[in-house]
Short mmCIF file of C-alpha atoms and ligand atoms in Angstrom, two decimals:
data_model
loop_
_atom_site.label_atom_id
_atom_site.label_comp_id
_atom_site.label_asym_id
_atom_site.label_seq_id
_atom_site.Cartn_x
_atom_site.Cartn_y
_atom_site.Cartn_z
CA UNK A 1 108.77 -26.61 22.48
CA UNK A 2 105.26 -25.76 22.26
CA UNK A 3 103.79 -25.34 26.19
CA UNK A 4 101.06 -28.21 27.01
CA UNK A 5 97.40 -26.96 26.33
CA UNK A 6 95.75 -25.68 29.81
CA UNK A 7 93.61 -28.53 31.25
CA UNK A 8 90.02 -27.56 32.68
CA UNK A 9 87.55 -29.23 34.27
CA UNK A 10 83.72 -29.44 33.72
CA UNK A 11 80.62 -30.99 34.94
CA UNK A 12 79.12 -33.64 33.22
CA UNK A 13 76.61 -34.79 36.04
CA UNK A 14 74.46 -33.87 38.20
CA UNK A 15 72.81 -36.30 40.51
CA UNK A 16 70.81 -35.90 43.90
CA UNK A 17 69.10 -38.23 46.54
CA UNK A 18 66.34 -37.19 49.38
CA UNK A 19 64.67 -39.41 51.89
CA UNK A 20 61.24 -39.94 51.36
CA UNK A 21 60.21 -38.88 54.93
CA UNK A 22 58.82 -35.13 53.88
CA UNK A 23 57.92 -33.29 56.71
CA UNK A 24 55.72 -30.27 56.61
CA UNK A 25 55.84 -27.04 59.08
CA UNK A 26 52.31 -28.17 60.15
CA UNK A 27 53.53 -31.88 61.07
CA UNK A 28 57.06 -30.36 62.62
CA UNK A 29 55.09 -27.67 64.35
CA UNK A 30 52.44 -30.56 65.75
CA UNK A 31 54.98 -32.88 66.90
CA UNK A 32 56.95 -30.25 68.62
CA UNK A 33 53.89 -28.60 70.59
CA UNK A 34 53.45 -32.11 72.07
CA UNK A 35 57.08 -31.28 74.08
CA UNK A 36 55.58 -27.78 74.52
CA UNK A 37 57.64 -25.65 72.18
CA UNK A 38 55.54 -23.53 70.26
CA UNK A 39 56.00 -22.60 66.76
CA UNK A 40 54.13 -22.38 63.52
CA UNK A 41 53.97 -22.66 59.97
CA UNK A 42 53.44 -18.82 59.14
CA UNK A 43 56.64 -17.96 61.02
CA UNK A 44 58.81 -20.92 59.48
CA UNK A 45 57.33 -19.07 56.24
CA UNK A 46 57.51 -15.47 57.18
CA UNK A 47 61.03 -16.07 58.67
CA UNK A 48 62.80 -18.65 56.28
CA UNK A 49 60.63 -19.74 53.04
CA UNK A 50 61.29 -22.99 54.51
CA UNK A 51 57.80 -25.01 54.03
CA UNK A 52 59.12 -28.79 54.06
CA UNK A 53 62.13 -30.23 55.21
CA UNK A 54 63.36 -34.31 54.24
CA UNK A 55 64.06 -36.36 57.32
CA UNK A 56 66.17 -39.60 56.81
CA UNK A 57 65.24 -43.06 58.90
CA UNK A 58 67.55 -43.48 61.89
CA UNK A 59 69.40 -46.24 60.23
CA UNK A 60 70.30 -44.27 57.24
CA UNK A 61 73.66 -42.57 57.23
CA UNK A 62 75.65 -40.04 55.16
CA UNK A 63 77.33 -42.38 52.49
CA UNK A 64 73.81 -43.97 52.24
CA UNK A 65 72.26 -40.99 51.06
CA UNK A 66 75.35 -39.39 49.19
CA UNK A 67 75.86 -43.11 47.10
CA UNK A 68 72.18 -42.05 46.01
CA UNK A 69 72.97 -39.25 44.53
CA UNK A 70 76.35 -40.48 43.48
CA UNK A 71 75.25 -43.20 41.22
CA UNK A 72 72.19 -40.57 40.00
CA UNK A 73 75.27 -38.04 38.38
CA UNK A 74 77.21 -41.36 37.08
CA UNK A 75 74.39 -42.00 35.29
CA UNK A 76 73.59 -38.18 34.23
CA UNK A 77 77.31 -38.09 33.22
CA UNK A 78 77.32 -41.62 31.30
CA UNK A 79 80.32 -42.40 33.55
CA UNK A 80 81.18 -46.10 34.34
CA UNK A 81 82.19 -45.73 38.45
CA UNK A 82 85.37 -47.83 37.59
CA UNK A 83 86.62 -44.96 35.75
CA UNK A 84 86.30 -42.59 39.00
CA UNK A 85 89.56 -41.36 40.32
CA UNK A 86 88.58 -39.31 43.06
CA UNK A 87 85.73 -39.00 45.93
CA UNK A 88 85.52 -36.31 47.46
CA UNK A 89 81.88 -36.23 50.62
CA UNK A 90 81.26 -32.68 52.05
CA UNK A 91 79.76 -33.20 54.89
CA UNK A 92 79.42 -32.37 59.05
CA UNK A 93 77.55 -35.32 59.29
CA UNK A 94 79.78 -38.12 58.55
CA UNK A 95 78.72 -42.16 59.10
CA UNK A 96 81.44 -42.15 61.72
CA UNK A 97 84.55 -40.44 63.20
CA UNK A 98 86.65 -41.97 61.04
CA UNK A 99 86.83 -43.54 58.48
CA UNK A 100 85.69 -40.56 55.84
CA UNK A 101 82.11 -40.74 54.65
CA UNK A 102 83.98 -41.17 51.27
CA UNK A 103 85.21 -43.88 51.88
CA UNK A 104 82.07 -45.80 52.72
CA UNK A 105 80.62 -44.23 49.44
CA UNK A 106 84.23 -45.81 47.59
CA UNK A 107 83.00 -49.08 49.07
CA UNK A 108 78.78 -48.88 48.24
CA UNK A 109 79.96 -47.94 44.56
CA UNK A 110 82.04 -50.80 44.44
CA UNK A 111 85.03 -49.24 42.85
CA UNK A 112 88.25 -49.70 44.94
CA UNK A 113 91.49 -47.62 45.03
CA UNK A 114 91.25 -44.18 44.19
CA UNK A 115 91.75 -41.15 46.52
CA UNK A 116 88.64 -40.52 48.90
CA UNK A 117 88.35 -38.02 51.89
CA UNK A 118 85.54 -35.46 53.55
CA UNK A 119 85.65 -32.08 53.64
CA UNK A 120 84.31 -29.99 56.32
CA UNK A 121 83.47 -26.69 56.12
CA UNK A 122 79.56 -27.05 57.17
CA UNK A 123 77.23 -24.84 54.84
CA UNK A 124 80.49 -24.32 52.74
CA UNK A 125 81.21 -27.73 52.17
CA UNK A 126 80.22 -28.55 49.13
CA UNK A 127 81.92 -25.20 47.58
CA UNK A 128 84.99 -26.44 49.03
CA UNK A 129 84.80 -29.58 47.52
CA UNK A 130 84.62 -28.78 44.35
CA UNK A 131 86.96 -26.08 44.33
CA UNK A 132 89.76 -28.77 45.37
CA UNK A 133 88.43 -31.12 42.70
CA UNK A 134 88.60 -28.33 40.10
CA UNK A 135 92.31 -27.92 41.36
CA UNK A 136 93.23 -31.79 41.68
CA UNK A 137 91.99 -32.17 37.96
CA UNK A 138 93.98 -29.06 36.66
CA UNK A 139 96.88 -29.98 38.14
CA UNK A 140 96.71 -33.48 36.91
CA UNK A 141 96.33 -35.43 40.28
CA UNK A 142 92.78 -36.64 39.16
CA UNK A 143 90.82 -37.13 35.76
CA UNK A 144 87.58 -38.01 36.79
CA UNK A 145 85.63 -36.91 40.12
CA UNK A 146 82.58 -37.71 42.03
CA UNK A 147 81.85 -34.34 44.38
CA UNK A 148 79.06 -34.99 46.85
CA UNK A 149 77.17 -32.98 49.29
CA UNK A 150 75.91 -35.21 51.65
CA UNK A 151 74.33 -34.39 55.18
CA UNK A 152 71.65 -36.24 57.90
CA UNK A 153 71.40 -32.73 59.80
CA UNK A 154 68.60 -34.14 61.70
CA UNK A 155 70.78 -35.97 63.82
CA UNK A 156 72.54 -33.06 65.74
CA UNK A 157 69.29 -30.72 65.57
CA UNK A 158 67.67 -29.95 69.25
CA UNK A 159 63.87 -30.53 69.08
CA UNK A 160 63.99 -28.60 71.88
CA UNK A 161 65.51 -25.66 70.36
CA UNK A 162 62.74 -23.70 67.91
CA UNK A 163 65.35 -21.40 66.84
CA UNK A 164 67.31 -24.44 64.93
CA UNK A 165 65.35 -27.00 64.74
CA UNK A 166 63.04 -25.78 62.33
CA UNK A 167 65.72 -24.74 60.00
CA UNK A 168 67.43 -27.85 58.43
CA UNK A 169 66.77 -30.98 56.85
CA UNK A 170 68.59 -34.41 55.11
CA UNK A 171 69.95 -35.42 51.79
CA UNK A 172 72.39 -35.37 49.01
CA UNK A 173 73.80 -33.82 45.53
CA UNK A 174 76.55 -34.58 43.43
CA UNK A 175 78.69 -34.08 40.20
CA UNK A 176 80.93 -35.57 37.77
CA UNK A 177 83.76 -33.80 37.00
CA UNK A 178 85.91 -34.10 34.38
CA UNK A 179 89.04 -32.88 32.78
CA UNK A 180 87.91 -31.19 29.66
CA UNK A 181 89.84 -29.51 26.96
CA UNK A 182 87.85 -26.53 27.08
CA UNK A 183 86.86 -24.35 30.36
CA UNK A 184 84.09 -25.42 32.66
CA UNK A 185 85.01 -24.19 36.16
CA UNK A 186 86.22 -20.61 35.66
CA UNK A 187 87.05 -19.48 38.79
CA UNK A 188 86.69 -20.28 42.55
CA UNK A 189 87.62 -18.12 45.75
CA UNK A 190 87.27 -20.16 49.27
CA UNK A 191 87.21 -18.52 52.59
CA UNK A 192 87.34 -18.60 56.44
CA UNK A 193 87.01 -16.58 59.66
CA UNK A 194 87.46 -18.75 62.89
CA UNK A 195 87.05 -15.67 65.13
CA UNK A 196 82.94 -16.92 64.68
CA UNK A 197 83.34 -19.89 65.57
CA UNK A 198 81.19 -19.82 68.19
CA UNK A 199 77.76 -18.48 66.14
CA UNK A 200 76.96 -22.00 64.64
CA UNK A 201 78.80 -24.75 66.23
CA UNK A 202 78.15 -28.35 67.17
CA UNK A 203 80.75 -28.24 70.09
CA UNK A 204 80.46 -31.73 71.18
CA UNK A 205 83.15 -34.21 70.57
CA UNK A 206 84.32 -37.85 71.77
CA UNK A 207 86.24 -38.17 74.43
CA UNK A 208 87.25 -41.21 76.37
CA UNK A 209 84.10 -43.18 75.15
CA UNK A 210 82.58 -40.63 75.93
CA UNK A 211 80.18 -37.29 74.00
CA UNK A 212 82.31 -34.73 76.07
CA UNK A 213 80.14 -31.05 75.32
CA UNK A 214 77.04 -30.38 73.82
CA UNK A 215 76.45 -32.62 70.40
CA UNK A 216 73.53 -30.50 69.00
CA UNK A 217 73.38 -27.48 67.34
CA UNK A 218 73.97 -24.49 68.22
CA UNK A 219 73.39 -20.81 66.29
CA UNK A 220 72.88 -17.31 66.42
CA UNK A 221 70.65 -16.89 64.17
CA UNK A 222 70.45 -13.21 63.78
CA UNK A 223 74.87 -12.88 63.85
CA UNK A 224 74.64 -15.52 61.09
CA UNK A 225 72.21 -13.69 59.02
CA UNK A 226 74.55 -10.38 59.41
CA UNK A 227 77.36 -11.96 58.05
CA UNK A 228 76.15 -14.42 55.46
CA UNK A 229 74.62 -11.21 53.83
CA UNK A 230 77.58 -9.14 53.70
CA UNK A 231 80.24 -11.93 52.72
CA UNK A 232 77.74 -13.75 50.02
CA UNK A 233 77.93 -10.13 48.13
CA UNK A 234 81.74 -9.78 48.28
CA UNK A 235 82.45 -13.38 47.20
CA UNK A 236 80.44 -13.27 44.42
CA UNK A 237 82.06 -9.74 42.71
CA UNK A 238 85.34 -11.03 44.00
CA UNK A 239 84.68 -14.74 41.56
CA UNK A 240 83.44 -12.60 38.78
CA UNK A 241 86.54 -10.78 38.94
CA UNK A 242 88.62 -13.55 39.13
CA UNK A 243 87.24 -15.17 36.14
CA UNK A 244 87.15 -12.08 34.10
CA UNK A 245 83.14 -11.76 34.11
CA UNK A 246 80.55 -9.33 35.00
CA UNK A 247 77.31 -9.77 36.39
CA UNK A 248 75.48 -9.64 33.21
CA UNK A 249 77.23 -12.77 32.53
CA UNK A 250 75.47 -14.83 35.15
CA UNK A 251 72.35 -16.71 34.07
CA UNK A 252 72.21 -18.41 37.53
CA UNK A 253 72.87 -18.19 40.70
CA UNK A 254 72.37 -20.64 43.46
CA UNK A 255 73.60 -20.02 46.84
CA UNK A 256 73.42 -22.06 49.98
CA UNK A 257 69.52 -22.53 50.88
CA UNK A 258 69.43 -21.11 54.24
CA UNK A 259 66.87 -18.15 53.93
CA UNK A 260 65.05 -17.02 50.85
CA UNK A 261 65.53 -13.52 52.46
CA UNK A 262 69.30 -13.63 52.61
CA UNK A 263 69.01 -15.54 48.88
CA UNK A 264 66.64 -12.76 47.90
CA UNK A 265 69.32 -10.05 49.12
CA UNK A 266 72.22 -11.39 47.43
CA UNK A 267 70.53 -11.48 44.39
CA UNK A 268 69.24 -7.78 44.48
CA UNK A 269 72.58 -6.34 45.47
CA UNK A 270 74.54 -8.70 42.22
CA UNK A 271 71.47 -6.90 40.06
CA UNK A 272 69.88 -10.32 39.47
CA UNK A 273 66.82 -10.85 38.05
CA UNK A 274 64.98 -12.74 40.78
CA UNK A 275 63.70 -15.66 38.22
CA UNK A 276 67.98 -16.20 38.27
CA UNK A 277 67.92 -16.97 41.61
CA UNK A 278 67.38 -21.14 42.16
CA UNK A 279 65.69 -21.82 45.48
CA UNK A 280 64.81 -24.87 46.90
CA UNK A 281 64.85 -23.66 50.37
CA UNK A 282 60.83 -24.09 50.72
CA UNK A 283 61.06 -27.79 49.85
CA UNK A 284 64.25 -28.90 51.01
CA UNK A 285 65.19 -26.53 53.88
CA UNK A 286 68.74 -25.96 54.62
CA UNK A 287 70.46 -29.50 54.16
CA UNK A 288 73.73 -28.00 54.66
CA UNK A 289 76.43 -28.64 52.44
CA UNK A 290 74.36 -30.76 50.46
CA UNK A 291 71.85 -27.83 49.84
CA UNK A 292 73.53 -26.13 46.76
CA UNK A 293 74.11 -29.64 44.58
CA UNK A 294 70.68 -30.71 45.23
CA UNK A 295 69.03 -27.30 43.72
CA UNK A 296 71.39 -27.70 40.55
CA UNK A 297 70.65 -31.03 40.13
CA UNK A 298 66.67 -30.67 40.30
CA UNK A 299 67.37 -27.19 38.11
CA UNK A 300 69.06 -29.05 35.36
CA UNK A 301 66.48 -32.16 35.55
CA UNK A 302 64.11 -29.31 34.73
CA UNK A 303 65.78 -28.23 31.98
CA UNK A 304 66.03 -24.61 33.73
CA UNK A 305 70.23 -24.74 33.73
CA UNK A 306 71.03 -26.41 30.23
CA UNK A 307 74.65 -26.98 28.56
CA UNK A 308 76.27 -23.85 28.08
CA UNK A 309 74.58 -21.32 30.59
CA UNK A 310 76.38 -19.96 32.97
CA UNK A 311 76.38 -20.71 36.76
CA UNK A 312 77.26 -19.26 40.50
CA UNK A 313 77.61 -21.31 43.36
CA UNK A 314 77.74 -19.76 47.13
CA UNK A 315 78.34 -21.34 49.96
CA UNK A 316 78.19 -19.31 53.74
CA UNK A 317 78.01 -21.56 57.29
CA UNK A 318 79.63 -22.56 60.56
CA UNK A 319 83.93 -21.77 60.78
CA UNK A 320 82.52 -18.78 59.52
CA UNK A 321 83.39 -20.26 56.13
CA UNK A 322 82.35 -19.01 52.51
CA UNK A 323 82.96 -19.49 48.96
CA UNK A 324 82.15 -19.00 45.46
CA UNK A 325 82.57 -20.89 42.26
CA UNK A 326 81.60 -19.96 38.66
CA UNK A 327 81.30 -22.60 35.75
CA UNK A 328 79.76 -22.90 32.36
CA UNK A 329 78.00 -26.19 32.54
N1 ACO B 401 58.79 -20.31 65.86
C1 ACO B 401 58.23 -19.22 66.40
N2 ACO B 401 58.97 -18.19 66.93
C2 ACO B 401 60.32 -18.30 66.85
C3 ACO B 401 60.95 -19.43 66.28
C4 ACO B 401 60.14 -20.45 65.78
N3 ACO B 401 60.65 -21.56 65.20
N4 ACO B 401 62.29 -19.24 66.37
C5 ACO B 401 62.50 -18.05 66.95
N5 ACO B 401 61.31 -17.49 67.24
C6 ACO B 401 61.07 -16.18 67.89
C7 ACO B 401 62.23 -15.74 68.74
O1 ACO B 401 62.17 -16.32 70.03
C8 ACO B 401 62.05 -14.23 68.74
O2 ACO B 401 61.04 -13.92 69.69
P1 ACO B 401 61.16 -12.57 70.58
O3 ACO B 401 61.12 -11.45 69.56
O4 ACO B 401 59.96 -12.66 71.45
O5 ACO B 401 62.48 -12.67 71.28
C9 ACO B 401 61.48 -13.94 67.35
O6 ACO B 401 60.97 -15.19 66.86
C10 ACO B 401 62.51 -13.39 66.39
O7 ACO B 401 63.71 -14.20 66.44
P2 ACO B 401 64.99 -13.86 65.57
O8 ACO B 401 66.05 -14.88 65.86
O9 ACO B 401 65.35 -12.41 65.71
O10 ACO B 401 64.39 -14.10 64.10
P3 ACO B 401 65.08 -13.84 62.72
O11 ACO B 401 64.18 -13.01 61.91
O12 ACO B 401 66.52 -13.41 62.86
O13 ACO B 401 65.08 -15.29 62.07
C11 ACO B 401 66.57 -17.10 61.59
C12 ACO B 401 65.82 -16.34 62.68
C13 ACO B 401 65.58 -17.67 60.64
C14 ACO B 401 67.37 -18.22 62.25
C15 ACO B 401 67.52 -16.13 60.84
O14 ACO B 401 68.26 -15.41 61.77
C16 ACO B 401 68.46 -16.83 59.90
O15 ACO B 401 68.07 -17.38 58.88
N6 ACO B 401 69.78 -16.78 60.18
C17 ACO B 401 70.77 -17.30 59.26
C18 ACO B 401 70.86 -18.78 59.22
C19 ACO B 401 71.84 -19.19 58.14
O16 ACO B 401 71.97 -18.54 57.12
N7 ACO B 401 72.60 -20.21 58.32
C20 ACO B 401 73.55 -20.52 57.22
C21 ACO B 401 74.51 -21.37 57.62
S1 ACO B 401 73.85 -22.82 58.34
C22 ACO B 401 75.22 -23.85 58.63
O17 ACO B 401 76.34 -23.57 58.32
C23 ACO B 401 74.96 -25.11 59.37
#
């Protein structure tokens, strides 16, 4: 008997969603000197590449923003939402405890019945996502799935905090995938350290109708930066590997958008030339694990990533979690 033909999975969508609120260093910088906390655009800049950050209106959730972009890659894709078999919202800013975020986005799309559920890995998040789509669809448990990155960061940052708050911003990506016949997503590697937990944390939770703990953010800054910069590089040689590819092969790369210097230095060591690096970071700031769908879906609306090219995903934050996925789109 001849053996069934491998089943892949590929993107056919990209979609993304920010809130119109854009917020400049100079404005952020103003309205936090009116609390006394003094910072500035030229050290946002000098520091981060961040320039302007997205803030969403306190009414507007996760699933609000991540439907956005969700219906935006539906379209991309030329996918009718009824044929959606899976949901899967990475997020650390969910509408609620429970239920998922992505299962509010089921609801807002209107399409009833197939699996839904978050992922958390913070930063990570959206790596992780579609890393278990990838494996859902090539084991057969799903056919067609919506992967969002969806975060409202702005609700656990501490405008008292300059170290943070400064940092992060709202909104949403996401992609089709499909099962394909021939290979999109060639390889993924996930990872996780909880020894760090401690170096980016939000370690409030509910208790008793109660917020037992701090609910805001929480980071050191410099530990982060150490590790981010030595895991991004050993991630992305250990993908390459995996899916049988060199760096030569790579026509983009777009890791998490944290820090243009830690982007910058991931790039250099993987021998990239720096126009192969997608940032975003200095419009969008880091919006978590929606950070790394929203710069492929504003590259390929460009017509920088077209059909074909080939594409590396990072992912680094809180856990201490990482990950890497390569596709050809
Ligand atoms: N404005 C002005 N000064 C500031 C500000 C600010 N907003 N924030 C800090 N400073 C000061 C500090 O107080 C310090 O002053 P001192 O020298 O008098 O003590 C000085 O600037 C330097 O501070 P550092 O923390 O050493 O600055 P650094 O160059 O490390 O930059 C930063 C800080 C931007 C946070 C950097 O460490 C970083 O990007 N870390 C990684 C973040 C990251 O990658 N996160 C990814 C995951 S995010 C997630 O998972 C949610």
């Amino acid at each position: 008997m001849t053996p069934p033909l491998p089943r892949h999975s590929r993107i056919t969508g990209t979609g993304s969603f920010l809130p119109p609120n854009r917020v400049s260093n100079a404005q952020l910088a103003a309205s936090l000197g009116a609390d006394g906390i003094e910072t500035s655009d030229a050290w946002i800049v000098e520091r981060t590449g961040i320039r302007f950050r997205h803030f969403a209106e306190a009414t507007v959730t996760c699933s609000d923003l991540g439907v956005e972009a969700a219906r935006r890659a539906l379209a991309a894709a030329d996918c009718d939402p009824q044929a959606i078999d899976l949901i899967i919202v990475a997020t650390s800013t969910p509408d609620m405890v429970f239920p998922s975020a992505a299962c509010m986005v089921q609801e807002k799309l209107g399409v009833h019945g197939c699996a839904a559920f978050d992922v958390q890995a913070v930063c990570s998040g959206f790596v992780y996502a579609l890393s278990v789509a990838d494996s859902m669809i090539k084991t057969g448990l799903a056919s067609k799935a919506l992967v969002i990155g969806s975060e409202v960061f702005s609700r656990i940052l501490d405008f008292k905090d300059r170290t943070t708050c400064v940092l992060f911003g709202d909104g949403a990506g996401a992609v089709v995938l499909e099962a394909s016949d021939t290979p999109g997503i060639l390889a993924t590697e996930l990872h996780a350290d909880g020894r760090h937990v401690g170096i980016l944390c939000v370690p409030g939770t509910v208790s008793g109708g109660k917020v037992l703990g701090d609910p805001l953010l929480k980071m050191d800054g410099p530990a982060v930066f150490k590790l981010a910069v030595s895991v991004l590089d050993s991630v992305a040689r250990s993908v390459l590997a995996k899916a049988d590819r060199s760096e030569a092969d790579v026509d983009w790369l777009i890791p998490h958008q944290a820090n243009i210097r830690i982007m910058q230095s991931t790039a250099k060591k993987l021998k990239l030339a720096p126009e192969k690096l997608i940032a975003t970071v200095d419009r969008h700031g880091n919006t978590s694990a929606a950070s790394i769908p929203l710069a492929l879906d504003e590259a390929v609306r460009e017509g920088r990533i077209k059909r074909g090219d080939t594409v590396m995903l990072e992912g680094v934050g809180g856990g201490f979690t990482w990950g890497a996925a390569l596709f050809d789109l």
